[in-house]
mmCIF file of C-alpha atoms and ligand atoms in Angstrom:
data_model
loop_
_atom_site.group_PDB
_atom_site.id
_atom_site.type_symbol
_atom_site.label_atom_id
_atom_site.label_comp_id
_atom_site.label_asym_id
_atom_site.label_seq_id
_atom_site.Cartn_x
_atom_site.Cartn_y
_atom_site.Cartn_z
ATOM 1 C CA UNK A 1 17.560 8.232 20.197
ATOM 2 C CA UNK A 2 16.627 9.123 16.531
ATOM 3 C CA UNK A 3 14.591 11.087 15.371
ATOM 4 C CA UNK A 4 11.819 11.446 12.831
ATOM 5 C CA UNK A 5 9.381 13.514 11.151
ATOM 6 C CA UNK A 6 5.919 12.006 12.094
ATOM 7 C CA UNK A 7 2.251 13.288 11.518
ATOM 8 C CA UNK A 8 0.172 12.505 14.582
ATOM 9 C CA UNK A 9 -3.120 13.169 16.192
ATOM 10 C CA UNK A 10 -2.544 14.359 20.102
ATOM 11 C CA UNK A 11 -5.971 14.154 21.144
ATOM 12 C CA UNK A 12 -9.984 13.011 19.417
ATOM 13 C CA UNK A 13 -10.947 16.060 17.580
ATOM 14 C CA UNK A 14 -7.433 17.531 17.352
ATOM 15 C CA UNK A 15 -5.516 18.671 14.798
ATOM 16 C CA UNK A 16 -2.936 16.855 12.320
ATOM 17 C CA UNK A 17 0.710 17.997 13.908
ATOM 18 C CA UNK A 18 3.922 17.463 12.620
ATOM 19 C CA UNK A 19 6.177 16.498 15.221
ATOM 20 C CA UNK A 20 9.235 14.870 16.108
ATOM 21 C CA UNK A 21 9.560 11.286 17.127
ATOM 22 C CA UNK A 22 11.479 8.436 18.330
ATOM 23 C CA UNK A 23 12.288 5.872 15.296
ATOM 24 C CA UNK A 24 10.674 2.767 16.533
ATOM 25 C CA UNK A 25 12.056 -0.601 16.594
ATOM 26 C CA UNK A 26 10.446 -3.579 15.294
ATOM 27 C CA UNK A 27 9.903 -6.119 18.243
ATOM 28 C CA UNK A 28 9.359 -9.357 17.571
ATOM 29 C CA UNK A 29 7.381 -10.405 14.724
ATOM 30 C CA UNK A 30 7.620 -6.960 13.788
ATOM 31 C CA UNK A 31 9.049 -5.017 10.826
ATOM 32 C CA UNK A 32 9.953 -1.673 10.518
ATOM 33 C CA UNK A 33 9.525 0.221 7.052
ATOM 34 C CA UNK A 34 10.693 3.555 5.751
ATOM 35 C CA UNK A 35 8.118 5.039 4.200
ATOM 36 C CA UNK A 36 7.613 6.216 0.852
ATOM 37 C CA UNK A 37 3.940 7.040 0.518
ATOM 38 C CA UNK A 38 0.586 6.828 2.901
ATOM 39 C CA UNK A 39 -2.716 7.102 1.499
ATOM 40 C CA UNK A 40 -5.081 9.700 3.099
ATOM 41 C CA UNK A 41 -8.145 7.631 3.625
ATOM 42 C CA UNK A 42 -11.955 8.680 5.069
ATOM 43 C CA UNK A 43 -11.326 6.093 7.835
ATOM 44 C CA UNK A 44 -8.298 8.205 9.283
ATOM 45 C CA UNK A 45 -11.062 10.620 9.889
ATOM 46 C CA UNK A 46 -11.812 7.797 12.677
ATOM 47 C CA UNK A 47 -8.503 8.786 14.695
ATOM 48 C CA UNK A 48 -8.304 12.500 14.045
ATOM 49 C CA UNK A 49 -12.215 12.576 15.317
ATOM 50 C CA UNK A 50 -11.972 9.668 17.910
ATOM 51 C CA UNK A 51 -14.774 7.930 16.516
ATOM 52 C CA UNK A 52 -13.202 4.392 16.845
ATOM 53 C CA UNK A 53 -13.717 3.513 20.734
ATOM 54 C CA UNK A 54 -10.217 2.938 22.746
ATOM 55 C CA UNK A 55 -7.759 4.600 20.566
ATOM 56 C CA UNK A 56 -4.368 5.622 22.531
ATOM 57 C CA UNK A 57 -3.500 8.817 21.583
ATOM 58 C CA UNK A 58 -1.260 10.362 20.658
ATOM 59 C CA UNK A 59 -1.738 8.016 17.559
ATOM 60 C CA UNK A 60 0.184 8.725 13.936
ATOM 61 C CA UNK A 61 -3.119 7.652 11.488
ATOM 62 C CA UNK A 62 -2.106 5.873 8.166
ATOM 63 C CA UNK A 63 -2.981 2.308 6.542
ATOM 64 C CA UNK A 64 -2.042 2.657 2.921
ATOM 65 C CA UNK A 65 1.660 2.997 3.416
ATOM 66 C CA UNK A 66 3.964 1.878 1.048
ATOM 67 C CA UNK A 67 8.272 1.998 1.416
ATOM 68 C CA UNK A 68 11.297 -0.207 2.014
ATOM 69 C CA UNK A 69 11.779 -2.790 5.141
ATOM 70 C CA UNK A 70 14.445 -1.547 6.990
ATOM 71 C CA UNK A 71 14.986 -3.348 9.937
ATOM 72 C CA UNK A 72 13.307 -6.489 11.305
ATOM 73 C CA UNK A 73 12.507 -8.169 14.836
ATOM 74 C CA UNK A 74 13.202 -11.594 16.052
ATOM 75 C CA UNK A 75 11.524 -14.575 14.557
ATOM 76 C CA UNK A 76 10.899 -12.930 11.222
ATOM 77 C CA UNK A 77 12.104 -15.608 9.000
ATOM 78 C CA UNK A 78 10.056 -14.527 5.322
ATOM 79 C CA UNK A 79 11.158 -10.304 5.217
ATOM 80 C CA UNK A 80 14.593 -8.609 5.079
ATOM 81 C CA UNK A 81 16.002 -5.307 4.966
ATOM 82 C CA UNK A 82 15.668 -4.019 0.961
ATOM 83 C CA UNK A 83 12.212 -5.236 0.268
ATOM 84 C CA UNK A 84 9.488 -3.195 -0.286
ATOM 85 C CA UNK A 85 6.787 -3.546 1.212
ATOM 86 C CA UNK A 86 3.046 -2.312 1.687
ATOM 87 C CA UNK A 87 0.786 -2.180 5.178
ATOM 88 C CA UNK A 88 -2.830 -1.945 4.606
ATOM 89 C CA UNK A 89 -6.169 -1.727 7.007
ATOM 90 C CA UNK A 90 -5.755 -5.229 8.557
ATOM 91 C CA UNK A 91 -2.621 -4.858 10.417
ATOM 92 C CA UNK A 92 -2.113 -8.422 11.681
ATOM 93 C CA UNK A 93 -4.077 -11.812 12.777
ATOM 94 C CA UNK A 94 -2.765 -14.277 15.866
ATOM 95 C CA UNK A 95 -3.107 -17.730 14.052
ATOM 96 C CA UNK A 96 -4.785 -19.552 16.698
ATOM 97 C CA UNK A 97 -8.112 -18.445 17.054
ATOM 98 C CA UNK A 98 -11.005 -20.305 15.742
ATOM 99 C CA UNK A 99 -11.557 -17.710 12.755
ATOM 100 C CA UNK A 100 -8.094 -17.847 11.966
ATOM 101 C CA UNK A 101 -8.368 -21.576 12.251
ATOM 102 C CA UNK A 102 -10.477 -21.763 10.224
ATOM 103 C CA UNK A 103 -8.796 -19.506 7.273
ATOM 104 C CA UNK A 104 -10.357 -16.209 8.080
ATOM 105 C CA UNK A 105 -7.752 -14.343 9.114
ATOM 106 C CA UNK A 106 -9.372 -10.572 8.696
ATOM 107 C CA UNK A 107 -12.135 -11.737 11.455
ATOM 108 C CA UNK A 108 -9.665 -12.650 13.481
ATOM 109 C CA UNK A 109 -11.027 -12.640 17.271
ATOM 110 C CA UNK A 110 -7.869 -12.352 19.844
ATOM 111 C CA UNK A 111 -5.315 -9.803 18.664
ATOM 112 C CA UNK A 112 -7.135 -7.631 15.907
ATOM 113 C CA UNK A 113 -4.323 -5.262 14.825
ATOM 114 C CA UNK A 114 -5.635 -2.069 12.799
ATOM 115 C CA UNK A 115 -2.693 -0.199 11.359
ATOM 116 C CA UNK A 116 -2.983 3.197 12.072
ATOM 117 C CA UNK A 117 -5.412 2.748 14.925
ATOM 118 C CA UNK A 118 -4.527 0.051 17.764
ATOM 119 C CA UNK A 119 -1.044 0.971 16.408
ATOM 120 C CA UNK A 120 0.644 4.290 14.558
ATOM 121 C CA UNK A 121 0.812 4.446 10.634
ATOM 122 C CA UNK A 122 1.520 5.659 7.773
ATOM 123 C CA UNK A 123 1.905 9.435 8.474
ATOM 124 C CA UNK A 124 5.794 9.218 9.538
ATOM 125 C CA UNK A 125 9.366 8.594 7.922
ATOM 126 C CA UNK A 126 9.107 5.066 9.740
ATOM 127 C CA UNK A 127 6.716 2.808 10.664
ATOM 128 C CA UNK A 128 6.194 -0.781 12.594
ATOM 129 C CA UNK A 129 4.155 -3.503 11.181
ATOM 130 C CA UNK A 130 3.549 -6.906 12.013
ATOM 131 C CA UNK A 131 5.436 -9.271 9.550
ATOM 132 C CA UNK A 132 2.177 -11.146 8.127
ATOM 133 C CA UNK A 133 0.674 -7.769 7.831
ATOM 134 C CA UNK A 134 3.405 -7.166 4.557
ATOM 135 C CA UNK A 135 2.463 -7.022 0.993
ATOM 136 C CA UNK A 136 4.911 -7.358 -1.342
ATOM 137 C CA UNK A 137 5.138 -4.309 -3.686
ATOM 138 C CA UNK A 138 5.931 -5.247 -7.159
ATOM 139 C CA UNK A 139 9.264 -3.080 -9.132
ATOM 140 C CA UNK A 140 6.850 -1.681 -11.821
ATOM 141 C CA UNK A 141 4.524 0.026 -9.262
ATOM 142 C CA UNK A 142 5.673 3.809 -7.686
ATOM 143 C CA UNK A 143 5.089 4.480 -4.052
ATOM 144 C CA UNK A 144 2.403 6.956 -4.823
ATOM 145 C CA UNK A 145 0.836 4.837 -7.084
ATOM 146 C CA UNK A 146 0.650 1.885 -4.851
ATOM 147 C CA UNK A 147 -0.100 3.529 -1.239
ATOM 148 C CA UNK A 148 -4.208 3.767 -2.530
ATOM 149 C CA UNK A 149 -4.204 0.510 -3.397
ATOM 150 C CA UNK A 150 -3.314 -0.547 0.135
ATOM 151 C CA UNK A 151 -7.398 0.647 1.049
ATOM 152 C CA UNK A 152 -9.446 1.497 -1.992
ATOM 153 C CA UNK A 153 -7.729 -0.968 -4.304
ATOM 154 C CA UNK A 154 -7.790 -4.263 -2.236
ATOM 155 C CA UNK A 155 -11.310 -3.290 -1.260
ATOM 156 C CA UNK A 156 -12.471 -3.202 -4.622
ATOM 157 C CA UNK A 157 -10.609 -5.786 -6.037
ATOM 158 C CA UNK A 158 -10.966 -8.293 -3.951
ATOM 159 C CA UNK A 159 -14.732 -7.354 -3.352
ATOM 160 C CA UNK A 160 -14.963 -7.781 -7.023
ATOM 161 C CA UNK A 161 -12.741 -10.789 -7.788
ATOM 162 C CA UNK A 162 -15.497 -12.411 -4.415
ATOM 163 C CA UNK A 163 -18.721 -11.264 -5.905
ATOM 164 C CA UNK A 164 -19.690 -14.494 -8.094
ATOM 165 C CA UNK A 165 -19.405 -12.741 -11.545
ATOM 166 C CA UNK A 166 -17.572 -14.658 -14.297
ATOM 167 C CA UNK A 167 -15.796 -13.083 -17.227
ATOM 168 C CA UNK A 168 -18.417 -11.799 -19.275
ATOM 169 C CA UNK A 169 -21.034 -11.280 -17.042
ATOM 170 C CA UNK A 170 -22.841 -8.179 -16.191
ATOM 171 C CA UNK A 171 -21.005 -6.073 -13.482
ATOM 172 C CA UNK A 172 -22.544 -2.767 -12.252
ATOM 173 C CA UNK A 173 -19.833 -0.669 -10.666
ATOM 174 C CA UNK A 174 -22.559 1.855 -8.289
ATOM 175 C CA UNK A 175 -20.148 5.482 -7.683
ATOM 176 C CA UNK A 176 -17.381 6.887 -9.165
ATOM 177 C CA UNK A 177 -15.005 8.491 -6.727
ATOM 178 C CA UNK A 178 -12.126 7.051 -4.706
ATOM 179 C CA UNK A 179 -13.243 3.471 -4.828
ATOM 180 C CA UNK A 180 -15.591 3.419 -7.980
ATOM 181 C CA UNK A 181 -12.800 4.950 -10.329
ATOM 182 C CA UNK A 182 -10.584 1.613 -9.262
ATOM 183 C CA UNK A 183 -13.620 -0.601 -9.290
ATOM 184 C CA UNK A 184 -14.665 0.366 -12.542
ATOM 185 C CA UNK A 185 -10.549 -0.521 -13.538
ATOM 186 C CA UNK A 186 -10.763 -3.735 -12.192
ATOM 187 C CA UNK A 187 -13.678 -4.781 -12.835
ATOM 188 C CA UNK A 188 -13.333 -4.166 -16.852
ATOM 189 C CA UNK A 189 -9.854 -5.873 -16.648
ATOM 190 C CA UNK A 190 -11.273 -8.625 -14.963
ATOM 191 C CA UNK A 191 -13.498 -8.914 -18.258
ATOM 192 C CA UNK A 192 -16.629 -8.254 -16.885
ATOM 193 C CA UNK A 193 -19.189 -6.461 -18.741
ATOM 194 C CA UNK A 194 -18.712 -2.987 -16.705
ATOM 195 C CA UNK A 195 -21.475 -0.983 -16.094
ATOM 196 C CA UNK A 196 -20.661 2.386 -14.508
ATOM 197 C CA UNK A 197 -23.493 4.596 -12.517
ATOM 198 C CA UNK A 198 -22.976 7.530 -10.944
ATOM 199 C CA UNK A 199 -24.850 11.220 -10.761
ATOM 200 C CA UNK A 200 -24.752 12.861 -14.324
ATOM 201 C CA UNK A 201 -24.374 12.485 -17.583
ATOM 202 C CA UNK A 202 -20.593 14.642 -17.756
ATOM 203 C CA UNK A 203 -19.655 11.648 -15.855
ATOM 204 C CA UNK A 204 -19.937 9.415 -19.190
ATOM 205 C CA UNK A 205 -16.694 10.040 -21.188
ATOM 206 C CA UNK A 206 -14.458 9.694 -17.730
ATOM 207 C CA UNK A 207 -16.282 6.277 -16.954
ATOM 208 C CA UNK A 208 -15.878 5.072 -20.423
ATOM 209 C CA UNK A 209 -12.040 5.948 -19.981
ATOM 210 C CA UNK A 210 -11.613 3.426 -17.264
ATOM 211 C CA UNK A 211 -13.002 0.840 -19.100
ATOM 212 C CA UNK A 212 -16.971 1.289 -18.400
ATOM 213 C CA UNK A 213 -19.015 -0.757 -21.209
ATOM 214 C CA UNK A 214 -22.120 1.333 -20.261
ATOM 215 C CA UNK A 215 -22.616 4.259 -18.165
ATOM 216 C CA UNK A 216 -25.969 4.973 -16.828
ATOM 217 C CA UNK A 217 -27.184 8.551 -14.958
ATOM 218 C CA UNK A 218 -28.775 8.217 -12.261
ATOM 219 C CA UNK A 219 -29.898 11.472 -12.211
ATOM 220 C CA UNK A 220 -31.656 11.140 -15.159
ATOM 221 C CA UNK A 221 -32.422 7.521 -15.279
ATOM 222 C CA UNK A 222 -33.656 4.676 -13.074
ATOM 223 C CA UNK A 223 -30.582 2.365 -12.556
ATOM 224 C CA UNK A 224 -32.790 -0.699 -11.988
ATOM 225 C CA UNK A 225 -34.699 -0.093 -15.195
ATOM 226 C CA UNK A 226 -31.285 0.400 -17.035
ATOM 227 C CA UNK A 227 -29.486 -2.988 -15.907
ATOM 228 C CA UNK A 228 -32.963 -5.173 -16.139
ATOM 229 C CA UNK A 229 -32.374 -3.890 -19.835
ATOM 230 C CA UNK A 230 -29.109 -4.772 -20.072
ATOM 231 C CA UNK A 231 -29.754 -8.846 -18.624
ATOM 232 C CA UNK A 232 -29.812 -8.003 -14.895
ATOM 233 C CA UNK A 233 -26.932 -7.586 -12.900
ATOM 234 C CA UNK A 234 -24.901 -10.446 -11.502
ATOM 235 C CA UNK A 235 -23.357 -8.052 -8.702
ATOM 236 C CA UNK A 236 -23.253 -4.715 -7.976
ATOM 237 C CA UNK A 237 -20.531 -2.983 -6.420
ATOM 238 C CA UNK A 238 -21.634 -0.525 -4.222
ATOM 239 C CA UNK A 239 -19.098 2.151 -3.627
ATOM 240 C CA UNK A 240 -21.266 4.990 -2.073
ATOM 241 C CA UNK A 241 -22.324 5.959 1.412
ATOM 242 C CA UNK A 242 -26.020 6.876 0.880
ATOM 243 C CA UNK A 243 -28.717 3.681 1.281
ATOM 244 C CA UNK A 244 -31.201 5.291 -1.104
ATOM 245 C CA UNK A 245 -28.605 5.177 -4.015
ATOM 246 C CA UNK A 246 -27.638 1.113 -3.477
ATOM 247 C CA UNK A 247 -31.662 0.543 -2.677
ATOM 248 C CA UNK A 248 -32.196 1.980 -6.233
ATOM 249 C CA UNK A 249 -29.727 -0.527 -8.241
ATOM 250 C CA UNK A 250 -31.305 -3.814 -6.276
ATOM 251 C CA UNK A 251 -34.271 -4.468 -8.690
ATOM 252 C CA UNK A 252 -31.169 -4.322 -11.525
ATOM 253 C CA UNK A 253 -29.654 -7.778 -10.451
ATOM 254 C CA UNK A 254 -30.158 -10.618 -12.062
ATOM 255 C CA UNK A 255 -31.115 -14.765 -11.356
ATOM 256 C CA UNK A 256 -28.615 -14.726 -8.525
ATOM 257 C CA UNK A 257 -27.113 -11.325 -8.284
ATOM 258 C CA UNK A 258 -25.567 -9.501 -5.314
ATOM 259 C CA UNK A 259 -25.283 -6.340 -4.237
ATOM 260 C CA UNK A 260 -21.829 -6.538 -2.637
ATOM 261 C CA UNK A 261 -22.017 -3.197 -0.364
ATOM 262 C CA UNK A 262 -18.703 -1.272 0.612
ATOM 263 C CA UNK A 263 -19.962 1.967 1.154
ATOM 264 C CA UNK A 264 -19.899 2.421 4.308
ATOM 265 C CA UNK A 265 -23.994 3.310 4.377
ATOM 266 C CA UNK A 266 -25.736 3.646 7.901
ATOM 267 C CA UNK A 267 -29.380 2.822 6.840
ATOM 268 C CA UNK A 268 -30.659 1.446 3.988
ATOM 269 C CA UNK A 269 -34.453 0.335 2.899
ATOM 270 C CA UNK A 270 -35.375 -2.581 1.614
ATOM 271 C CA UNK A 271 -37.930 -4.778 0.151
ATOM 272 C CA UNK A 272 -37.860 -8.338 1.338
ATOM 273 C CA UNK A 273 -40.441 -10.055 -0.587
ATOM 274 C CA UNK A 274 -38.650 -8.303 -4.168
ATOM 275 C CA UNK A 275 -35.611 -10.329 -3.274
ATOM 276 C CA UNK A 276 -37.123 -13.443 -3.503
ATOM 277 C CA UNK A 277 -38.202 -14.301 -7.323
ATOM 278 C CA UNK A 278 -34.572 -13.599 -8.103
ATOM 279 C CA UNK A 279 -32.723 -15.248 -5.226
ATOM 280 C CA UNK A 280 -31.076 -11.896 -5.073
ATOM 281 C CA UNK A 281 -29.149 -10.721 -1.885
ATOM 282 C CA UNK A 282 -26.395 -8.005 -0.328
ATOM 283 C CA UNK A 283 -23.677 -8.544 1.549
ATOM 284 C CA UNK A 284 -20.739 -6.731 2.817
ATOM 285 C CA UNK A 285 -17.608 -7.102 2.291
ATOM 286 C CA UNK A 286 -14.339 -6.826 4.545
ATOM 287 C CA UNK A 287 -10.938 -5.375 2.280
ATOM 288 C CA UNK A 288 -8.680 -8.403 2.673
ATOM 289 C CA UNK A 289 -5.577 -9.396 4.254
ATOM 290 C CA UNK A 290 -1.941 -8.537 3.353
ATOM 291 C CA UNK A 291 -2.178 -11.181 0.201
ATOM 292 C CA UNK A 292 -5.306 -9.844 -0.953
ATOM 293 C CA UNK A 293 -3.053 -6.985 -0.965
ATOM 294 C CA UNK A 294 -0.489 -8.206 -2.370
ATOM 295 C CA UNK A 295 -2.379 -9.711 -5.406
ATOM 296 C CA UNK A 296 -3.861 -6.747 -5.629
ATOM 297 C CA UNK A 297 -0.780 -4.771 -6.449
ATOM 298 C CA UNK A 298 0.278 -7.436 -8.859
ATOM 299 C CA UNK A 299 -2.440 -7.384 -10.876
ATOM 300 C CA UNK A 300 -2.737 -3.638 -10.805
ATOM 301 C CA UNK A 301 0.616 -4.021 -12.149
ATOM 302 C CA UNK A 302 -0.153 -6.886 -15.143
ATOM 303 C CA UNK A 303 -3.048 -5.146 -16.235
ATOM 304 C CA UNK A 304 -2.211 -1.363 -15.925
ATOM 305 C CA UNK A 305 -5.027 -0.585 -13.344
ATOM 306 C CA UNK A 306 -3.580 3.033 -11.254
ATOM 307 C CA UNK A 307 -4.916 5.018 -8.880
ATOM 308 C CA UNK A 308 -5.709 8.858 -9.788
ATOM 309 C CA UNK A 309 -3.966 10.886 -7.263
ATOM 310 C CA UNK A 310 -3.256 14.153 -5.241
ATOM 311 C CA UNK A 311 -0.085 13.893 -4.030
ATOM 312 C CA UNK A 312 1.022 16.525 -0.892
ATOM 313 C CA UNK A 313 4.598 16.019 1.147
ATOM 314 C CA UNK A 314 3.841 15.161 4.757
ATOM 315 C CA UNK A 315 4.276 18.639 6.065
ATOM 316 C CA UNK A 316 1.177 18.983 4.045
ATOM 317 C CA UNK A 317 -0.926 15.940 5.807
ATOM 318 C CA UNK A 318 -3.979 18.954 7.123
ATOM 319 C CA UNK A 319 -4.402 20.172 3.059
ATOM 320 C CA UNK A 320 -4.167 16.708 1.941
ATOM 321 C CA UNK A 321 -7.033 15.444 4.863
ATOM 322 C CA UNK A 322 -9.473 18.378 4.272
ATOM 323 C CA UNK A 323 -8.769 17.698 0.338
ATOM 324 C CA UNK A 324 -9.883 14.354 0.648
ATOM 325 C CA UNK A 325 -12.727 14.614 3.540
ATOM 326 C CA UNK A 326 -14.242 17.742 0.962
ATOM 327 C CA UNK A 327 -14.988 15.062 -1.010
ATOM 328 C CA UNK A 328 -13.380 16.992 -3.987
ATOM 329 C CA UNK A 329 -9.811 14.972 -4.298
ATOM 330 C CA UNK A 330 -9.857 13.208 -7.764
ATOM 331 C CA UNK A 331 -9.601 10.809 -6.263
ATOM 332 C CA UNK A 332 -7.263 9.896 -3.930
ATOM 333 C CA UNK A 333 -4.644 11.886 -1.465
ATOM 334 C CA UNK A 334 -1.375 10.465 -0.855
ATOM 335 C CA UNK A 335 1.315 11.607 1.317
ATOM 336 C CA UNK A 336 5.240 11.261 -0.070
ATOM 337 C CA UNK A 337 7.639 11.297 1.900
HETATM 338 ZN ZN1 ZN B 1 -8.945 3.007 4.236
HETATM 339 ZN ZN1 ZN B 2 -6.928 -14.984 15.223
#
């Protein structure tokens, strides 16, 4: 059998270990990609720590991979060897169930694929994915540049492109790191009135350089004050893990307004009664499926929205996970292969 370098996790709480694997074959439905570049997202933190229940280890983590289709199984009609091709989060949907029935693949009930965790990733010379699980990748976009946008960028963009805002309207973009430096992109090419918060005011110029309209401190000022000023906010995208911080933009939204919340926050208080003169509400907000992902790439391509990255070789995977779980990556890590 052939070989290949691979990146896995052998055990919950174990370390990132570069070993040598089999090359899988695609089965049926299945593709298999060589891989140019895998994101290093939080969520892999969920196999190396064994936080996700029923994970089979030893698992290779991954879900932002980007490379070439190399092979493919039986009954793949739409995918041939040459393409490139990008796996994100959702790593497949069975067709039949009544969500997918219905059109919404991601909540797909029966056979809820998760790239990099029901199956291996990213982390390897080759991978497997399921064939509706593909994203085209479009020529102008480089592996590096793409793999993010697998994760961070479909979750942002197609949060954004879901939240109800029109061109023009008044878009608060709440955190600037991995996801709120792409959300602030998209959400200014998208022609919304972008409104950038985050902690500090040396955070101004870089928020401006995305494409931020206004950038407000929330260190120094009160965020719901701020948009009120500005009209009221017809969504806010919520980037950042602390409940306090999205709390403190809700009095900001406007007649209507959402606060669309990605951040994966655990708790989170709020006010009931202030929600009501506004019709206000929050919701979450899943990432998308392959052609979310896939749109996402192409407009990140039309309208010259990129990812700022660290970018380590695989034998590197350990620097480039503790880089990006330190919180200190600007301000995402990919792996090249
Ligand atoms: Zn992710
Ligand atoms: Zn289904």
């Amino acid at each position: 059998m052939a070989k290949m370098r691979a990146v896995q996790v052998r055990r919950a709480g174990g370390p990132l270990e570069l070993v040598e694997r089999e090359i899988p074959d695609p089965g049926p439905g299945q593709v298999r990609i060589k891989v140019q570049a895998c994101g290093v997202c939080h969520s892999d933190s969920l196999v190396k720590e064994g936080h996700w229940p029923g994970i089979a280890y030893p698992r290779i983590p991954g879900h932002e991979v980007i490379g070439v289709v190399d092979a493919v199984g039986a009954g793949v009609l739409n995918w041939k060897p040459g393409q490139r091709a990008g796996v994100g989060w959702n790593g497949g949907y069975c067709g039949y169930c009544d969500p997918c029935r219905r059109g919404t693949f991601f909540a797909c009930q029966t056979a809820t694929h998760i790239t990099g965790i029901t199956a291996d990733g990213g982390y390897a010379k080759y991978t497997v994915a399921r064939a509706e699980a593909l994203a085209g990748v479009p020529d102008e976009l480089q592996a590096a540049d793409a793999a993010p946008l697998m994760c961070a960028g479909v979750t942002t963009f197609n949060c954004l492109r879901n939240c109800g805002a029109r061109p023009g309207d008044l878009v608060a973009i709440l955190g600037l790191g991995g996801l709120g430096h792409l959300g602030v992109q998209f959400a200014a090419k998208m022609g919304f009135r972008t409104v950038a918060i985050a902690r500090g005011q040396d955070k101004a110029e870089f928020a401006k350089s995305l494409g931020a309209w206004r950038y407000i401190d929330s260190r120094a000022q009160d965020p719901s004050a701020e948009l009120a000023k500005l009209g009221g906010a017809k969504a806010v995208l919520a980037t950042v893990t602390a409940g306090d911080a999205m709390a403190a933009t809700l009095a900001g939204l406007g007649v209507n307004g959402t606060l669309m919340a990605i951040g994966a926050a655990m708790q989170m208080e709020i006010v009931p009664a202030a929600l009501i003169g506004k019709s206000t509400g929050i919701r979450g907000w899943y990432s998308g499926v392959s052609i979310d992902s896939e749109d996402t790439l192409a407009f990140s391509a039309l309208a010259g929205v990129r990812s700022m990255n660290e970018v380590f070789p695989l034998e590197k995977a350990t620097e480039a996970y503790e880089r990006m779980m330190s919180g200190n990556a600007r301000f995402r890590a990919v792996l090249t292969l």
